[in-house]
């Protein structure tokens, strides 16, 4: 019994150390994002000259990274993530005639994408098409060409890739899609 207790204690300590290291890494990244955000805000306060389009892209990219970290840390099942993804993707695209809905952010489509991607990572591969659909809705709502998005290449084996691999992530950022899809989809496009 003593050996079992010692083994469990060692296992708990190892798990705690790994979780603590991951938490410290995440905290350092969040701190870096916060510092970048505050640097931009200080430019506004002082009235300095700044590159507003570049700052908007940077702000959006930072929010996307926070969305991604938030979803990756959720202790949810693949099914729960898939269901939440559906709810978040029901964001007014601007082309829909819904009164008083202008407050809904297009970034909800991207949060929905992260949820569908996490569900697929957890084995709910039918979310492959959802990943594609969530990006499509964002592109349509934002007036970005569809070839900047994703396509479902196959369901068996599960494979989702960028439609046009020649479109760089920097081109996507310049067009208003704050995701590095080429990099992000490597795990699904092999």
PDB file of C-alpha atoms in Angstrom:
ATOM      1  CA  UNK A   1       0.000   0.000   0.000  1.00  0.00           C
ATOM      2  CA  UNK A   2       2.877   2.316   0.829  1.00  0.00           C
ATOM      3  CA  UNK A   3       4.398   1.733  -2.621  1.00  0.00           C
ATOM      4  CA  UNK A   4       1.043   2.557  -4.257  1.00  0.00           C
ATOM      5  CA  UNK A   5       0.698   5.783  -2.252  1.00  0.00           C
ATOM      6  CA  UNK A   6       4.282   6.778  -3.096  1.00  0.00           C
ATOM      7  CA  UNK A   7       3.663   6.018  -6.765  1.00  0.00           C
ATOM      8  CA  UNK A   8       0.466   8.068  -6.792  1.00  0.00           C
ATOM      9  CA  UNK A   9       2.221  10.941  -5.026  1.00  0.00           C
ATOM     10  CA  UNK A  10       5.044  10.912  -7.585  1.00  0.00           C
ATOM     11  CA  UNK A  11       2.533  10.768 -10.434  1.00  0.00           C
ATOM     12  CA  UNK A  12       0.587  13.704  -8.966  1.00  0.00           C
ATOM     13  CA  UNK A  13       3.787  15.715  -8.549  1.00  0.00           C
ATOM     14  CA  UNK A  14       4.856  14.994 -12.130  1.00  0.00           C
ATOM     15  CA  UNK A  15       1.420  15.970 -13.463  1.00  0.00           C
ATOM     16  CA  UNK A  16       1.411  19.139 -11.370  1.00  0.00           C
ATOM     17  CA  UNK A  17       4.889  20.088 -12.596  1.00  0.00           C
ATOM     18  CA  UNK A  18       3.880  19.558 -16.238  1.00  0.00           C
ATOM     19  CA  UNK A  19       0.667  21.552 -15.774  1.00  0.00           C
ATOM     20  CA  UNK A  20       2.583  24.298 -13.991  1.00  0.00           C
ATOM     21  CA  UNK A  21       5.162  24.519 -16.804  1.00  0.00           C
ATOM     22  CA  UNK A  22       2.389  24.708 -19.415  1.00  0.00           C
ATOM     23  CA  UNK A  23       0.572  27.324 -17.358  1.00  0.00           C
ATOM     24  CA  UNK A  24       3.770  29.398 -17.051  1.00  0.00           C
ATOM     25  CA  UNK A  25       4.343  29.187 -20.808  1.00  0.00           C
ATOM     26  CA  UNK A  26       0.746  30.214 -21.505  1.00  0.00           C
ATOM     27  CA  UNK A  27       0.990  33.029 -18.970  1.00  0.00           C
ATOM     28  CA  UNK A  28       4.179  34.304 -20.591  1.00  0.00           C
ATOM     29  CA  UNK A  29       2.515  34.306 -24.014  1.00  0.00           C
ATOM     30  CA  UNK A  30      -0.582  36.086 -22.690  1.00  0.00           C
ATOM     31  CA  UNK A  31       1.656  38.637 -20.990  1.00  0.00           C
ATOM     32  CA  UNK A  32       3.479  39.235 -24.289  1.00  0.00           C
ATOM     33  CA  UNK A  33       0.160  39.714 -26.115  1.00  0.00           C
ATOM     34  CA  UNK A  34      -0.985  42.114 -23.399  1.00  0.00           C
ATOM     35  CA  UNK A  35       2.252  44.125 -23.636  1.00  0.00           C
ATOM     36  CA  UNK A  36       1.848  44.410 -27.431  1.00  0.00           C
ATOM     37  CA  UNK A  37      -1.732  45.559 -26.952  1.00  0.00           C
ATOM     38  CA  UNK A  38      -0.743  48.177 -24.390  1.00  0.00           C
ATOM     39  CA  UNK A  39       2.073  49.448 -26.608  1.00  0.00           C
ATOM     40  CA  UNK A  40      -0.488  50.104 -29.345  1.00  0.00           C
ATOM     41  CA  UNK A  41      -2.871  51.794 -26.911  1.00  0.00           C
ATOM     42  CA  UNK A  42      -0.073  54.053 -25.644  1.00  0.00           C
ATOM     43  CA  UNK A  43       0.492  55.270 -29.217  1.00  0.00           C
ATOM     44  CA  UNK A  44      -3.144  56.345 -29.346  1.00  0.00           C
ATOM     45  CA  UNK A  45      -2.936  58.146 -25.998  1.00  0.00           C
ATOM     46  CA  UNK A  46       0.171  60.126 -26.936  1.00  0.00           C
ATOM     47  CA  UNK A  47      -1.121  60.982 -30.385  1.00  0.00           C
ATOM     48  CA  UNK A  48       1.919  59.402 -32.037  1.00  0.00           C
ATOM     49  CA  UNK A  49       1.870  58.463 -35.681  1.00  0.00           C
ATOM     50  CA  UNK A  50       1.112  54.811 -36.135  1.00  0.00           C
ATOM     51  CA  UNK A  51       0.183  52.424 -38.932  1.00  0.00           C
ATOM     52  CA  UNK A  52      -3.528  51.875 -38.199  1.00  0.00           C
ATOM     53  CA  UNK A  53      -4.067  49.023 -40.716  1.00  0.00           C
ATOM     54  CA  UNK A  54      -1.056  47.161 -39.319  1.00  0.00           C
ATOM     55  CA  UNK A  55      -2.229  47.746 -35.746  1.00  0.00           C
ATOM     56  CA  UNK A  56      -5.730  46.459 -36.580  1.00  0.00           C
ATOM     57  CA  UNK A  57      -4.225  43.287 -38.080  1.00  0.00           C
ATOM     58  CA  UNK A  58      -1.988  42.818 -35.065  1.00  0.00           C
ATOM     59  CA  UNK A  59      -4.900  43.335 -32.670  1.00  0.00           C
ATOM     60  CA  UNK A  60      -7.005  40.773 -34.565  1.00  0.00           C
ATOM     61  CA  UNK A  61      -4.148  38.251 -34.702  1.00  0.00           C
ATOM     62  CA  UNK A  62      -3.649  38.617 -30.942  1.00  0.00           C
ATOM     63  CA  UNK A  63      -7.365  38.036 -30.290  1.00  0.00           C
ATOM     64  CA  UNK A  64      -7.263  34.944 -32.522  1.00  0.00           C
ATOM     65  CA  UNK A  65      -4.342  33.533 -30.547  1.00  0.00           C
ATOM     66  CA  UNK A  66      -6.241  34.126 -27.293  1.00  0.00           C
ATOM     67  CA  UNK A  67      -9.311  32.376 -28.796  1.00  0.00           C
ATOM     68  CA  UNK A  68      -7.121  29.448 -29.785  1.00  0.00           C
ATOM     69  CA  UNK A  69      -5.506  29.168 -26.352  1.00  0.00           C
ATOM     70  CA  UNK A  70      -8.894  29.447 -24.664  1.00  0.00           C
ATOM     71  CA  UNK A  71     -10.380  26.633 -26.746  1.00  0.00           C
ATOM     72  CA  UNK A  72      -7.310  24.406 -26.404  1.00  0.00           C
ATOM     73  CA  UNK A  73      -7.567  24.634 -22.613  1.00  0.00           C
ATOM     74  CA  UNK A  74     -11.257  23.806 -22.356  1.00  0.00           C
ATOM     75  CA  UNK A  75     -11.907  20.469 -20.679  1.00  0.00           C
ATOM     76  CA  UNK A  76     -14.875  19.809 -22.990  1.00  0.00           C
ATOM     77  CA  UNK A  77     -15.826  16.741 -24.970  1.00  0.00           C
ATOM     78  CA  UNK A  78     -15.582  16.749 -28.754  1.00  0.00           C
ATOM     79  CA  UNK A  79     -19.390  16.749 -28.959  1.00  0.00           C
ATOM     80  CA  UNK A  80     -19.709  19.771 -26.643  1.00  0.00           C
ATOM     81  CA  UNK A  81     -17.162  21.662 -28.723  1.00  0.00           C
ATOM     82  CA  UNK A  82     -19.006  20.752 -31.919  1.00  0.00           C
ATOM     83  CA  UNK A  83     -22.329  21.961 -30.526  1.00  0.00           C
ATOM     84  CA  UNK A  84     -20.825  25.219 -29.238  1.00  0.00           C
ATOM     85  CA  UNK A  85     -19.190  25.690 -32.636  1.00  0.00           C
ATOM     86  CA  UNK A  86     -22.609  25.607 -34.293  1.00  0.00           C
ATOM     87  CA  UNK A  87     -23.949  28.218 -31.883  1.00  0.00           C
ATOM     88  CA  UNK A  88     -21.004  30.580 -32.406  1.00  0.00           C
ATOM     89  CA  UNK A  89     -21.118  30.261 -36.181  1.00  0.00           C
ATOM     90  CA  UNK A  90     -24.627  31.706 -36.215  1.00  0.00           C
ATOM     91  CA  UNK A  91     -23.230  35.207 -36.466  1.00  0.00           C
ATOM     92  CA  UNK A  92     -24.824  37.786 -38.730  1.00  0.00           C
ATOM     93  CA  UNK A  93     -22.732  38.003 -41.889  1.00  0.00           C
ATOM     94  CA  UNK A  94     -23.956  41.462 -42.807  1.00  0.00           C
ATOM     95  CA  UNK A  95     -25.778  40.082 -45.824  1.00  0.00           C
ATOM     96  CA  UNK A  96     -28.531  38.702 -43.645  1.00  0.00           C
ATOM     97  CA  UNK A  97     -31.512  40.910 -42.862  1.00  0.00           C
ATOM     98  CA  UNK A  98     -31.517  40.761 -39.094  1.00  0.00           C
ATOM     99  CA  UNK A  99     -32.447  43.988 -37.334  1.00  0.00           C
ATOM    100  CA  UNK A 100     -30.365  45.162 -34.403  1.00  0.00           C
ATOM    101  CA  UNK A 101     -27.788  42.428 -34.917  1.00  0.00           C
ATOM    102  CA  UNK A 102     -24.852  44.654 -35.879  1.00  0.00           C
ATOM    103  CA  UNK A 103     -23.253  44.012 -32.482  1.00  0.00           C
ATOM    104  CA  UNK A 104     -22.434  40.418 -33.396  1.00  0.00           C
ATOM    105  CA  UNK A 105     -18.776  40.089 -34.307  1.00  0.00           C
ATOM    106  CA  UNK A 106     -17.467  38.207 -37.323  1.00  0.00           C
ATOM    107  CA  UNK A 107     -14.771  36.877 -35.015  1.00  0.00           C
ATOM    108  CA  UNK A 108     -17.387  34.467 -33.668  1.00  0.00           C
ATOM    109  CA  UNK A 109     -16.954  32.550 -36.951  1.00  0.00           C
ATOM    110  CA  UNK A 110     -13.277  32.184 -36.129  1.00  0.00           C
ATOM    111  CA  UNK A 111     -13.952  31.124 -32.529  1.00  0.00           C
ATOM    112  CA  UNK A 112     -16.352  28.582 -34.018  1.00  0.00           C
ATOM    113  CA  UNK A 113     -13.553  27.390 -36.331  1.00  0.00           C
ATOM    114  CA  UNK A 114     -11.235  26.827 -33.350  1.00  0.00           C
ATOM    115  CA  UNK A 115     -13.959  24.826 -31.587  1.00  0.00           C
ATOM    116  CA  UNK A 116     -14.581  22.653 -34.653  1.00  0.00           C
ATOM    117  CA  UNK A 117     -10.817  22.142 -35.053  1.00  0.00           C
ATOM    118  CA  UNK A 118     -10.492  21.057 -31.416  1.00  0.00           C
ATOM    119  CA  UNK A 119     -13.451  18.662 -31.813  1.00  0.00           C
ATOM    120  CA  UNK A 120     -11.702  17.142 -34.845  1.00  0.00           C
ATOM    121  CA  UNK A 121      -8.474  16.848 -32.855  1.00  0.00           C
ATOM    122  CA  UNK A 122     -10.441  14.947 -30.223  1.00  0.00           C
ATOM    123  CA  UNK A 123     -11.617  12.460 -32.847  1.00  0.00           C
ATOM    124  CA  UNK A 124     -14.924  13.910 -34.045  1.00  0.00           C
ATOM    125  CA  UNK A 125     -13.776  13.920 -37.661  1.00  0.00           C
ATOM    126  CA  UNK A 126     -17.177  14.929 -39.047  1.00  0.00           C
ATOM    127  CA  UNK A 127     -16.157  18.406 -37.857  1.00  0.00           C
ATOM    128  CA  UNK A 128     -13.792  18.595 -40.832  1.00  0.00           C
ATOM    129  CA  UNK A 129     -16.524  20.102 -42.975  1.00  0.00           C
ATOM    130  CA  UNK A 130     -17.441  22.450 -40.130  1.00  0.00           C
ATOM    131  CA  UNK A 131     -13.913  23.867 -40.075  1.00  0.00           C
ATOM    132  CA  UNK A 132     -14.247  24.620 -43.786  1.00  0.00           C
ATOM    133  CA  UNK A 133     -17.726  26.110 -43.347  1.00  0.00           C
ATOM    134  CA  UNK A 134     -16.722  28.363 -40.454  1.00  0.00           C
ATOM    135  CA  UNK A 135     -13.860  29.866 -42.452  1.00  0.00           C
ATOM    136  CA  UNK A 136     -16.125  30.198 -45.516  1.00  0.00           C
ATOM    137  CA  UNK A 137     -18.653  32.239 -43.513  1.00  0.00           C
ATOM    138  CA  UNK A 138     -15.920  34.569 -42.269  1.00  0.00           C
ATOM    139  CA  UNK A 139     -14.508  35.018 -45.783  1.00  0.00           C
ATOM    140  CA  UNK A 140     -17.947  35.722 -47.252  1.00  0.00           C
ATOM    141  CA  UNK A 141     -18.860  38.193 -44.517  1.00  0.00           C
ATOM    142  CA  UNK A 142     -15.517  39.953 -44.866  1.00  0.00           C
ATOM    143  CA  UNK A 143     -15.462  40.068 -48.671  1.00  0.00           C
ATOM    144  CA  UNK A 144     -12.297  37.958 -48.864  1.00  0.00           C
ATOM    145  CA  UNK A 145     -11.858  35.591 -51.845  1.00  0.00           C
ATOM    146  CA  UNK A 146     -12.860  32.002 -51.113  1.00  0.00           C
ATOM    147  CA  UNK A 147      -9.533  30.667 -52.379  1.00  0.00           C
ATOM    148  CA  UNK A 148      -7.994  32.117 -49.183  1.00  0.00           C
ATOM    149  CA  UNK A 149      -9.928  29.477 -47.229  1.00  0.00           C
ATOM    150  CA  UNK A 150     -10.048  25.732 -46.660  1.00  0.00           C
ATOM    151  CA  UNK A 151     -11.320  22.676 -48.466  1.00  0.00           C
ATOM    152  CA  UNK A 152     -12.268  19.214 -47.327  1.00  0.00           C
ATOM    153  CA  UNK A 153      -9.957  17.001 -49.377  1.00  0.00           C
ATOM    154  CA  UNK A 154     -11.161  13.682 -47.984  1.00  0.00           C
ATOM    155  CA  UNK A 155     -13.063  12.188 -45.087  1.00  0.00           C
ATOM    156  CA  UNK A 156     -11.250   8.844 -45.188  1.00  0.00           C
ATOM    157  CA  UNK A 157      -8.537   9.523 -44.372  1.00  0.00           C
ATOM    158  CA  UNK A 158      -9.508  12.798 -42.729  1.00  0.00           C
ATOM    159  CA  UNK A 159      -7.808  15.638 -44.616  1.00  0.00           C
ATOM    160  CA  UNK A 160      -8.482  19.406 -44.680  1.00  0.00           C
ATOM    161  CA  UNK A 161      -6.131  21.737 -46.555  1.00  0.00           C
ATOM    162  CA  UNK A 162      -5.946  25.313 -47.711  1.00  0.00           C
ATOM    163  CA  UNK A 163      -7.657  25.745 -51.094  1.00  0.00           C
ATOM    164  CA  UNK A 164      -4.742  27.572 -52.637  1.00  0.00           C
ATOM    165  CA  UNK A 165      -1.416  26.731 -50.960  1.00  0.00           C
ATOM    166  CA  UNK A 166       0.199  29.542 -52.967  1.00  0.00           C
ATOM    167  CA  UNK A 167      -1.711  32.105 -50.887  1.00  0.00           C
ATOM    168  CA  UNK A 168       0.620  33.008 -48.036  1.00  0.00           C
ATOM    169  CA  UNK A 169      -0.440  33.610 -44.481  1.00  0.00           C
ATOM    170  CA  UNK A 170       0.806  37.189 -44.857  1.00  0.00           C
ATOM    171  CA  UNK A 171      -1.557  37.657 -47.822  1.00  0.00           C
ATOM    172  CA  UNK A 172      -4.397  36.341 -45.671  1.00  0.00           C
ATOM    173  CA  UNK A 173      -3.504  38.793 -42.903  1.00  0.00           C
ATOM    174  CA  UNK A 174      -3.355  41.669 -45.421  1.00  0.00           C
ATOM    175  CA  UNK A 175      -6.783  40.667 -46.775  1.00  0.00           C
ATOM    176  CA  UNK A 176      -8.303  40.662 -43.282  1.00  0.00           C
ATOM    177  CA  UNK A 177      -8.176  36.967 -42.266  1.00  0.00           C
ATOM    178  CA  UNK A 178      -6.173  37.004 -39.012  1.00  0.00           C
ATOM    179  CA  UNK A 179      -5.291  33.297 -39.138  1.00  0.00           C
ATOM    180  CA  UNK A 180      -2.125  31.623 -40.325  1.00  0.00           C
ATOM    181  CA  UNK A 181      -4.039  28.829 -42.055  1.00  0.00           C
ATOM    182  CA  UNK A 182      -1.069  27.325 -43.893  1.00  0.00           C
ATOM    183  CA  UNK A 183       0.676  26.829 -40.572  1.00  0.00           C
ATOM    184  CA  UNK A 184      -2.438  25.920 -38.586  1.00  0.00           C
ATOM    185  CA  UNK A 185      -3.660  23.243 -40.978  1.00  0.00           C
ATOM    186  CA  UNK A 186      -0.399  21.287 -41.338  1.00  0.00           C
ATOM    187  CA  UNK A 187      -1.656  18.711 -38.848  1.00  0.00           C
ATOM    188  CA  UNK A 188      -4.786  18.113 -40.954  1.00  0.00           C
ATOM    189  CA  UNK A 189      -3.220  18.353 -44.435  1.00  0.00           C
ATOM    190  CA  UNK A 190      -0.677  15.568 -44.674  1.00  0.00           C
TER     191      UNK A 190
END
